[in-house]
Short mmCIF file of C-alpha atoms in Angstrom, two decimals:
data_model
loop_
_atom_site.label_atom_id
_atom_site.label_comp_id
_atom_site.label_asym_id
_atom_site.label_seq_id
_atom_site.Cartn_x
_atom_site.Cartn_y
_atom_site.Cartn_z
CA MET A 26 101.93 119.52 123.31
CA SER A 27 98.53 120.19 123.49
CA SER A 28 94.66 118.50 123.15
CA GLU A 29 95.21 120.33 119.48
CA ASP A 30 98.47 118.29 118.34
CA ALA A 31 96.38 115.30 119.81
CA MET A 32 93.60 116.21 117.81
CA SER A 33 95.29 116.20 114.52
CA ILE A 34 96.55 112.91 115.39
CA ILE A 35 93.64 111.59 115.73
CA GLU A 36 92.34 113.46 112.21
CA GLU A 37 95.66 111.82 110.30
CA TYR A 38 94.70 108.43 111.63
CA LEU A 39 91.42 108.71 110.72
CA GLU A 40 91.67 110.22 107.18
CA GLU A 41 93.73 106.66 106.99
CA VAL A 42 91.06 104.50 108.20
CA ARG A 43 88.52 106.37 105.51
CA ARG A 44 90.88 105.63 102.80
CA TYR A 45 89.79 101.74 102.87
CA LEU A 46 86.22 102.04 104.39
CA PRO A 47 84.04 101.19 101.72
CA GLU A 48 81.79 104.80 101.78
CA ASP A 49 78.44 104.34 102.47
CA ILE A 50 79.76 103.16 106.08
CA ALA A 51 82.52 105.24 106.11
CA ASP A 52 81.15 108.39 107.91
CA ASP A 53 79.28 106.54 110.88
CA VAL A 54 82.52 104.13 111.55
CA ILE A 55 85.23 107.60 111.51
CA ALA A 56 82.82 109.52 113.94
CA GLU A 57 81.87 106.47 116.15
CA LEU A 58 86.33 105.81 116.45
CA ARG A 59 86.82 109.93 116.77
CA THR A 60 84.39 109.53 120.33
CA HIS A 61 85.93 106.33 121.20
CA ILE A 62 89.35 107.54 121.24
CA ILE A 63 88.81 110.83 122.81
CA ASP A 64 86.11 108.85 125.50
CA LYS A 65 89.36 106.69 125.82
CA ALA A 66 92.12 109.25 126.26
CA GLU A 67 89.73 111.29 128.79
CA ASP A 68 89.66 108.08 131.15
CA MET A 69 93.41 107.50 130.48
CA GLY A 70 93.99 110.95 131.99
CA GLY A 71 93.66 113.97 129.14
CA LEU A 72 93.71 114.37 125.60
CA THR A 73 97.58 114.04 125.17
CA PRO A 74 99.36 113.00 122.19
CA GLU A 75 101.11 110.43 124.27
CA ASN A 76 97.89 108.85 125.93
CA VAL A 77 95.98 108.92 121.78
CA LEU A 78 99.00 107.57 120.47
CA THR A 79 98.59 104.29 122.83
CA ILE A 80 94.64 104.41 122.11
CA LEU A 81 95.76 104.30 117.87
CA HIS A 82 98.88 101.84 118.90
CA ASN A 83 95.97 99.55 120.17
CA LEU A 84 93.85 100.22 117.59
CA GLY A 85 96.13 99.16 115.32
CA PRO A 86 97.42 99.87 111.34
CA PRO A 87 94.41 102.23 109.65
CA ARG A 88 94.27 99.20 106.78
CA LYS A 89 94.01 96.44 108.93
CA LEU A 90 91.26 97.95 110.96
CA ALA A 91 89.35 99.49 108.10
CA SER A 92 89.74 95.48 106.52
CA LYS A 93 88.08 94.32 109.69
CA TYR A 94 84.42 96.26 108.42
CA VAL A 95 85.04 95.47 105.26
CA VAL A 96 84.50 91.06 106.36
CA GLY A 97 81.15 89.71 105.62
CA ARG A 98 80.50 92.21 103.27
CA GLY A 99 81.74 90.49 100.13
CA ARG A 100 84.54 91.41 97.70
CA ARG A 101 82.35 93.94 95.33
CA LYS A 102 82.36 96.34 98.19
CA PHE A 103 85.73 96.25 99.26
CA ARG A 104 87.85 99.17 97.42
CA MET A 105 90.26 97.19 95.81
CA GLU A 106 93.71 98.20 96.00
CA LEU A 107 96.84 96.85 94.26
CA GLY A 108 99.37 96.67 97.15
CA ILE A 109 100.69 94.21 100.28
CA PRO A 110 98.78 95.14 103.41
CA GLU A 111 101.25 95.69 106.10
CA ASP A 112 100.20 92.60 108.17
CA LEU A 113 100.54 90.96 105.23
CA TYR A 114 104.09 92.23 104.28
CA PRO A 115 106.59 89.60 106.76
CA TYR A 116 105.07 86.72 104.65
CA PHE A 117 106.37 88.48 101.37
CA THR A 118 109.23 89.47 102.57
CA ILE A 119 109.97 85.61 103.63
CA THR A 120 108.80 84.24 100.86
CA LEU A 121 110.43 86.35 98.45
CA ALA A 122 114.01 85.67 100.20
CA VAL A 123 113.41 82.25 100.47
CA LEU A 124 113.18 82.34 96.58
CA VAL A 125 115.90 84.85 95.80
CA ILE A 126 118.21 82.15 98.23
CA ALA A 127 117.14 79.44 95.96
CA ILE A 128 118.14 81.07 92.74
CA ILE A 129 121.01 82.56 93.93
CA ILE A 130 121.79 78.80 94.57
CA GLY A 131 120.66 77.43 91.26
CA ALA A 132 122.69 79.92 89.96
CA ILE A 133 126.20 79.60 92.04
CA SER A 134 125.54 75.98 91.55
CA SER A 135 125.90 76.10 87.96
CA ILE A 136 128.50 78.25 87.87
CA ILE A 137 130.60 75.99 90.19
CA GLN A 138 129.78 73.10 87.37
CA SER A 139 130.99 74.96 84.57
CA VAL A 140 134.64 75.83 86.91
CA ALA A 141 134.61 71.54 87.15
CA SER A 142 133.74 70.85 83.66
CA GLY A 143 135.88 73.11 82.13
CA GLY A 144 138.43 74.09 84.26
CA GLU A 145 137.82 77.73 83.10
CA VAL A 146 134.84 80.00 83.47
CA ALA A 147 134.46 82.94 80.42
CA ILE A 148 133.19 86.42 81.66
CA SER A 149 130.41 85.93 78.97
CA ILE A 150 129.22 82.62 81.09
CA LEU A 151 129.11 84.41 84.18
CA VAL A 152 127.53 87.80 82.93
CA SER A 153 124.64 85.29 81.44
CA GLU A 154 124.15 83.79 84.69
CA VAL A 155 123.81 86.75 86.60
CA ALA A 156 121.89 88.04 83.98
CA TYR A 157 119.57 85.18 84.20
CA THR A 158 119.87 85.29 87.99
CA ALA A 159 118.65 88.83 87.76
CA VAL A 160 115.80 88.75 85.45
CA SER A 161 114.43 85.51 87.75
CA ILE A 162 114.57 87.10 90.65
CA VAL A 163 112.58 89.88 89.29
CA ILE A 164 109.76 87.96 87.31
CA VAL A 165 109.74 85.69 90.58
CA ALA A 166 109.07 89.10 93.00
CA ILE A 167 106.66 90.93 90.62
CA PHE A 168 104.39 87.46 90.23
CA LEU A 169 105.15 87.88 94.57
CA TYR A 170 103.93 90.32 94.61
CA ILE A 171 100.74 89.99 92.77
CA ALA A 172 99.52 87.24 94.24
CA PHE A 173 100.15 88.77 97.42
CA SER A 174 98.22 92.07 96.77
CA LEU A 175 95.43 89.64 95.21
CA ILE A 176 95.32 87.58 98.57
CA GLY A 177 95.65 91.26 100.56
CA SER A 178 92.29 92.03 98.70
CA SER A 179 90.22 89.39 100.63
CA PRO A 180 90.59 89.50 104.35
CA GLU A 181 89.44 86.47 105.17
CA LEU A 182 92.02 84.90 102.69
CA ALA A 183 94.76 86.48 103.74
CA GLU A 184 93.93 85.41 107.33
CA LYS A 185 94.00 81.86 106.19
CA VAL A 186 97.06 82.44 104.46
CA LYS A 187 98.96 84.13 107.55
CA ALA A 188 97.55 81.33 109.77
CA VAL A 189 99.57 78.99 106.87
CA PHE A 190 102.46 80.55 107.57
CA ARG A 191 101.97 80.83 111.34
CA ASP A 192 101.88 77.13 111.28
CA ILE A 193 104.77 76.61 109.07
CA MET A 194 106.93 79.18 110.69
CA GLU A 195 106.27 77.49 114.01
CA SER A 196 106.57 73.37 112.66
CA PHE A 197 110.32 74.69 111.77
CA GLY A 198 110.68 76.18 115.23
CA LEU A 199 111.53 79.88 113.45
CA ARG A 200 108.78 81.39 115.18
CA LYS A 201 108.61 81.20 118.74
CA THR A 202 105.06 82.05 120.79
CA LYS A 203 106.71 85.12 122.58
CA LYS A 204 105.72 86.61 125.86
CA LYS A 205 103.12 89.79 125.46
CA VAL A 206 105.04 92.69 126.04
CA GLU A 207 103.29 95.53 126.29
CA PRO A 208 104.49 97.26 123.53
CA LYS A 209 106.18 100.98 123.61
CA PRO A 210 103.32 103.30 121.61
CA LYS A 211 105.42 104.36 118.14
CA ARG A 212 105.23 107.98 117.41
CA ILE A 213 102.70 107.36 114.03
CA LYS A 214 103.12 110.35 111.89
CA TYR A 215 100.98 110.38 109.53
CA LYS A 216 102.15 113.29 106.84
CA ARG A 217 100.83 114.17 103.51
CA ALA A 218 103.06 113.16 100.82
CA SER A 219 104.76 115.96 98.66
CA PRO A 220 103.51 115.37 94.99
CA TRP A 221 106.54 118.02 93.77
CA PRO A 222 109.66 115.57 93.80
CA ASP A 223 108.07 113.47 91.31
CA ALA A 224 107.46 117.01 89.06
CA PHE A 225 110.85 118.05 89.32
CA SER A 226 112.06 114.04 88.79
CA ALA A 227 109.57 114.36 85.93
CA THR A 228 111.09 117.94 84.53
CA LEU A 229 114.61 116.47 84.81
CA SER A 230 113.56 113.19 82.66
CA VAL A 231 112.34 115.04 79.97
CA ILE A 232 115.57 117.35 79.98
CA ILE A 233 117.89 114.22 80.08
CA ALA A 234 115.87 112.24 77.77
CA TYR A 235 116.02 115.30 75.19
CA ILE A 236 119.67 115.92 75.58
CA ALA A 237 120.35 112.24 74.89
CA TYR A 238 118.01 112.85 71.78
CA ARG A 239 120.03 115.83 70.67
CA ILE A 240 123.42 114.21 71.59
CA ASN A 241 122.41 111.27 68.91
CA THR A 242 122.04 113.96 66.65
CA LEU A 243 125.19 115.70 67.08
CA PHE A 244 127.31 112.26 66.53
CA ASP A 245 127.23 109.60 64.24
CA PHE A 246 127.39 106.80 66.79
CA ASN A 247 127.73 103.28 65.95
CA TRP A 248 124.94 100.79 66.18
CA LEU A 249 125.09 99.74 69.88
CA MET A 250 126.03 103.19 70.99
CA SER A 251 122.62 104.31 69.32
CA LEU A 252 121.39 101.20 71.18
CA LEU A 253 122.35 101.99 74.20
CA ILE A 254 120.98 106.20 73.53
CA TYR A 255 117.24 104.59 72.44
CA THR A 256 117.27 102.90 75.87
CA ILE A 257 118.42 105.94 77.91
CA ILE A 258 115.29 108.22 75.78
CA ILE A 259 113.35 105.19 76.47
CA TYR A 260 113.57 104.97 79.99
CA PHE A 261 113.63 108.46 80.75
CA ALA A 262 110.50 108.86 78.91
CA ALA A 263 108.51 106.22 80.62
CA ASN A 264 109.64 107.74 83.46
CA THR A 265 108.18 111.00 82.58
CA VAL A 266 105.26 109.08 82.27
CA LEU A 267 105.63 107.03 85.71
CA ARG A 268 105.85 110.62 87.30
CA VAL A 269 103.75 112.69 85.84
CA SER A 270 100.87 109.60 86.84
CA SER A 271 102.39 109.67 90.63
CA PHE A 272 102.44 113.34 90.80
CA PHE A 273 98.61 113.37 90.48
CA TYR A 274 97.82 110.46 92.33
CA VAL A 275 99.75 112.08 95.17
CA LEU A 276 98.02 115.48 94.50
CA TYR A 277 95.08 113.78 94.88
CA SER A 278 94.89 111.11 97.41
CA GLY A 279 97.95 112.69 99.48
CA ALA A 280 99.98 109.61 99.86
CA ARG A 281 102.47 107.52 97.65
CA ASN A 282 101.59 105.01 94.90
CA TYR A 283 103.46 102.10 95.53
CA ILE A 284 102.76 100.06 92.74
CA ILE A 285 103.97 103.01 90.23
CA ASP A 286 107.23 103.82 92.81
CA PHE A 287 107.53 99.72 92.43
CA VAL A 288 107.64 99.58 88.53
CA ARG A 289 109.76 103.11 88.42
CA SER A 290 112.29 101.71 90.46
CA LEU A 291 112.58 98.36 88.31
CA MET A 292 112.51 100.11 84.85
CA GLY A 293 116.48 99.85 85.63
CA ILE A 294 116.48 96.24 84.41
CA ILE A 295 115.80 97.63 80.49
CA PHE A 296 119.41 98.01 80.21
CA ILE A 297 119.95 94.82 80.53
CA PRO A 298 119.41 93.22 77.13
CA TRP A 299 121.51 95.97 75.80
CA LEU A 300 124.90 95.15 78.24
CA PHE A 301 124.40 92.01 76.93
CA VAL A 302 124.51 92.55 73.77
CA ALA A 303 127.39 95.38 74.71
CA ASN A 304 128.88 92.34 76.38
CA MET A 305 128.48 90.48 72.70
CA TYR A 306 130.80 93.19 70.60
CA PRO A 307 132.71 95.25 72.92
CA GLU A 308 134.57 96.25 70.22
CA GLU A 309 131.78 97.97 69.10
CA LEU A 310 131.65 100.28 72.03
CA GLN A 311 132.58 103.72 71.75
CA ILE A 312 133.52 106.36 73.62
CA LEU A 313 133.34 110.44 73.77
CA VAL A 314 136.87 111.60 73.94
CA PRO A 315 137.30 115.50 74.10
CA GLN A 316 139.93 117.34 71.91
CA MET A 317 141.71 119.72 73.46
CA GLN A 318 143.59 123.03 72.24
CA TYR A 319 145.80 125.04 74.52
CA VAL A 320 145.25 128.87 74.36
CA THR A 321 147.21 131.47 75.03
CA GLN A 322 146.47 135.09 76.28
CA ASP A 323 147.92 138.06 77.68
CA ASP A 324 150.95 135.70 78.59
CA SER A 325 148.99 132.92 80.41
CA GLN A 326 147.71 129.38 79.30
CA THR A 327 144.71 128.09 78.80
CA VAL A 328 143.57 124.95 78.05
CA ILE A 329 140.00 124.38 76.35
CA ILE A 330 137.60 121.79 75.02
CA LYS A 331 137.78 122.28 71.27
CA SER A 332 135.22 119.50 69.99
CA TRP A 333 134.32 116.23 71.18
CA GLU A 334 135.10 112.69 69.17
CA LEU A 335 133.98 110.08 69.02
CA MET A 336 136.35 106.76 69.22
CA THR A 337 136.21 103.32 69.03
CA ILE A 338 138.35 101.40 72.48
CA PRO A 339 141.17 100.04 71.62
CA ASN A 340 142.19 96.42 71.88
CA ASP A 341 144.45 96.81 74.80
CA TYR A 342 141.79 98.12 76.85
CA LEU A 343 138.82 95.30 75.19
CA LEU A 344 139.39 93.45 78.41
CA LEU A 345 138.97 96.38 80.73
CA ALA A 346 135.67 97.54 79.00
CA LYS A 347 134.35 93.85 79.61
CA LEU A 348 135.19 94.09 83.14
CA VAL A 349 133.92 97.83 83.47
CA LEU A 350 130.53 95.96 81.42
CA LEU A 351 130.14 93.12 84.24
CA ILE A 352 130.82 95.48 86.98
CA TRP A 353 127.72 97.41 85.29
CA LEU A 354 125.91 94.06 85.33
CA ILE A 355 126.90 93.16 89.00
CA MET A 356 126.04 96.60 90.23
CA ALA A 357 122.38 96.44 88.23
CA VAL A 358 121.34 93.40 89.59
CA VAL A 359 122.48 94.45 93.00
CA GLY A 360 120.17 97.62 92.77
CA ILE A 361 117.15 95.42 91.37
CA ILE A 362 117.43 93.16 94.60
CA ILE A 363 118.39 96.95 96.51
CA VAL A 364 115.20 98.34 95.48
CA ILE A 365 112.90 95.46 96.61
CA LEU A 366 114.14 95.01 99.59
CA ARG A 367 114.48 99.23 100.24
CA TYR A 368 110.41 98.82 98.70
CA VAL A 369 109.93 95.94 101.37
CA ARG A 370 111.34 97.72 104.34
CA THR A 371 110.58 101.49 103.91
CA ARG A 372 106.58 100.90 103.10
CA PRO A 373 105.09 102.94 105.50
CA LYS A 374 104.10 100.61 108.69
CA ASP A 375 101.07 102.06 110.38
CA MET B 21 112.07 67.75 125.77
CA GLN B 22 109.90 70.55 126.58
CA ILE B 23 106.36 70.77 124.17
CA ASP B 24 105.53 74.51 123.15
CA ILE B 25 101.62 74.01 122.97
CA SER B 26 101.34 78.34 123.81
CA GLY B 27 100.80 79.11 120.32
CA ASP B 28 97.99 76.22 120.16
CA ILE B 29 96.08 77.83 123.51
CA LYS B 30 95.82 81.02 122.28
CA ARG B 31 94.55 80.08 119.17
CA TRP B 32 92.18 78.07 120.88
CA GLN B 33 91.10 80.42 123.44
CA ARG B 34 90.91 82.88 121.16
CA GLU B 35 88.10 80.85 118.46
CA ILE B 36 86.32 80.20 122.23
CA ARG B 37 86.28 84.12 123.07
CA ARG B 38 85.22 84.86 119.05
CA GLY B 39 81.95 82.81 119.83
CA VAL B 40 80.77 84.08 123.38
CA LEU B 41 81.93 87.22 122.89
CA LYS B 42 78.98 87.91 120.53
CA MET B 43 76.24 86.09 122.93
CA CYS B 44 77.81 88.53 125.84
CA VAL B 45 77.63 91.63 123.71
CA LEU B 46 74.35 90.85 122.99
CA LEU B 47 73.29 89.98 126.92
CA LEU B 48 74.27 93.54 127.95
CA LEU B 49 72.34 94.83 125.36
CA SER B 50 69.62 93.08 126.23
CA LYS B 51 69.70 94.89 129.69
CA ASN B 52 70.72 98.81 127.98
CA GLU B 53 71.27 100.43 125.70
CA MET B 54 75.16 101.30 125.38
CA TYR B 55 77.72 103.11 123.12
CA GLY B 56 80.46 100.97 122.11
CA TYR B 57 83.15 102.45 124.66
CA GLU B 58 81.00 102.01 127.27
CA ILE B 59 80.50 97.99 126.26
CA SER B 60 84.34 97.91 126.56
CA LYS B 61 84.26 98.94 129.25
CA VAL B 62 81.91 96.76 130.85
CA LEU B 63 83.41 93.69 129.37
CA GLU B 64 86.71 94.12 130.93
CA LYS B 65 85.43 94.92 134.25
CA LEU B 66 82.57 91.92 134.37
CA GLY B 67 84.65 89.87 132.29
CA ASN B 68 87.59 89.71 134.37
CA GLY B 69 90.05 90.00 132.05
CA VAL B 70 88.92 87.09 130.73
CA LEU B 71 86.51 89.02 128.13
CA LYS B 72 88.75 91.75 127.30
CA ILE B 73 88.53 92.62 124.29
CA LYS B 74 90.64 94.75 121.82
CA GLU B 75 88.68 98.08 120.19
CA GLY B 76 90.15 97.69 116.66
CA THR B 77 87.42 94.08 117.07
CA LEU B 78 84.81 95.38 118.75
CA TYR B 79 83.54 98.04 116.78
CA PRO B 80 83.50 95.97 113.36
CA LEU B 81 81.49 93.54 115.63
CA LEU B 82 79.24 95.62 116.74
CA ARG B 83 78.91 96.84 112.44
CA ARG B 84 78.39 92.80 111.76
CA LEU B 85 75.86 92.31 114.71
CA GLU B 86 73.86 95.50 112.70
CA ASN B 87 74.04 94.42 109.37
CA GLU B 88 73.06 91.12 110.48
CA GLY B 89 69.99 92.35 112.29
CA TYR B 90 70.31 91.66 115.81
CA VAL B 91 71.26 95.52 117.06
CA SER B 92 69.94 98.89 115.60
CA ALA B 93 72.06 101.84 115.93
CA LYS B 94 71.09 105.38 116.60
CA TRP B 95 73.44 108.62 117.30
CA MET B 96 72.81 110.65 120.03
CA PHE B 97 74.23 113.61 122.09
CA GLN B 98 75.50 113.24 125.12
CA GLU B 99 78.15 116.05 126.86
CA GLY B 100 79.01 117.95 124.04
CA LYS B 101 80.13 114.18 122.14
CA ALA B 102 77.90 112.13 119.52
CA ARG B 103 77.75 108.76 120.58
CA ARG B 104 76.41 105.61 118.28
CA TYR B 105 74.26 103.64 121.01
CA TYR B 106 73.48 100.35 120.11
CA LYS B 107 69.77 98.63 121.11
CA ILE B 108 69.02 95.11 120.74
CA THR B 109 66.86 94.29 118.16
CA MET B 110 63.58 91.85 118.13
CA LYS B 111 65.95 89.43 115.80
CA GLY B 112 68.84 89.70 118.86
CA LEU B 113 66.36 88.99 121.41
CA ALA B 114 65.49 85.81 119.79
CA PHE B 115 68.60 84.35 118.83
CA LEU B 116 70.35 85.06 122.90
CA ASN B 117 67.32 83.07 124.15
CA ALA B 118 68.00 80.28 122.17
CA VAL B 119 71.48 80.31 122.93
CA LYS B 120 71.59 81.04 126.53
CA PRO B 121 69.82 77.54 127.53
CA PHE B 122 72.55 76.07 125.42
CA TRP B 123 75.10 78.46 126.39
CA GLN B 124 74.11 77.23 130.62
CA LYS B 125 73.51 73.04 129.27
CA LEU B 126 77.34 73.40 127.61
CA VAL B 127 78.79 74.96 131.17
CA VAL B 128 77.09 72.64 133.21
CA ALA B 129 78.19 69.25 130.83
CA VAL B 130 81.74 70.56 130.73
CA GLU B 131 81.81 71.43 134.67
CA SER B 132 80.60 67.76 135.08
CA ILE B 133 83.38 66.43 132.91
CA MET B 134 85.83 68.34 134.87
CA ARG B 135 84.62 66.70 138.41
CA TRP B 136 83.99 63.61 137.10
#
């Protein structure tokens, strides 16, 4: 590990700080911070990556550091960016968790009430409860995200909100003032994001959307299955647009745009209406069944797929089809929750 | 029952320190032109640990003082490094001359109350 490694860590950190600084002061601030970090590292025994990481850790996350330069300059000069700052994230997570738990408790109590009054729960009631819960969670998450983003864009307001949260948590005994233990310097990595996964995914989405379109023209699907195929086409077309936008954003800025990623992750929600409809008309569900043919050639027999035919699901299997749909719907809801949690957890912490 | 007031104490200390730091930085700059890291070292040494300031707080504070016209800054090369030196302005001196007597009176008053 050399001083060049240390310098590259410094430069990556400063580049991140620069992103959030008003342009008119950025050059001065960055140059001043650079000299400071080098001076301090030399005082600590040398310009090594370990010393530099300790100093950067003390300076704090780039965005938070940059926001301190913005306080008092007025919002007009602040580089407005949708996205929750790292220091507000724990409070966003807590609020979201509390609301999600409240919604789930509401849904469970509603199901229990149905059982208590009717003695039997129809799958459709379960499906509608799960779907209603999922939609509520997504709406709440989106509104909360926007609200916290707006709070985060004003450092003064963010500090006030954090103080309120701290007071509430302390009054509930959820937050204890711990003895300050000198934290170990974290290995901070500031790498440019790669735009190529976006390019790959956009290409794949175009191909899938096209295949879905071709399948729809090749087979005579009924209205329910056509609705599914159109939903798939819309999903992948929208994914293509978002991936292309993300590609250019990453290519230009070197960082991911979390708004695009978040919207893209939640797009699966457009399948929920179809699941609803399919649950109401399960007899309309169709599957593609391969028509097999045995071919004998040179004393050996092989099986080939002669053609594909559309088949409605037989009555005997309708309950099974309903159950499959229910499982699918539950997976969709769980998937959305996982996406939100994963997004909250994996958002880079500086 | 154990009463946990450590949060309140920390908040109070933070508020007091925030108010005093501005005056201390101006006091240092009234003696000498200094650059950021130098200020933080002197504050840590003379402040007996009480006035230790995070770098992430000092530089934005200096920037605010500059914006408010209490200090001016200029780049100077020293030991092959570009350093931003801060100097107190007339406005800063006027501010310091006004708050210094008040602070002295405040310290005496608090001391008297403590001894009472």
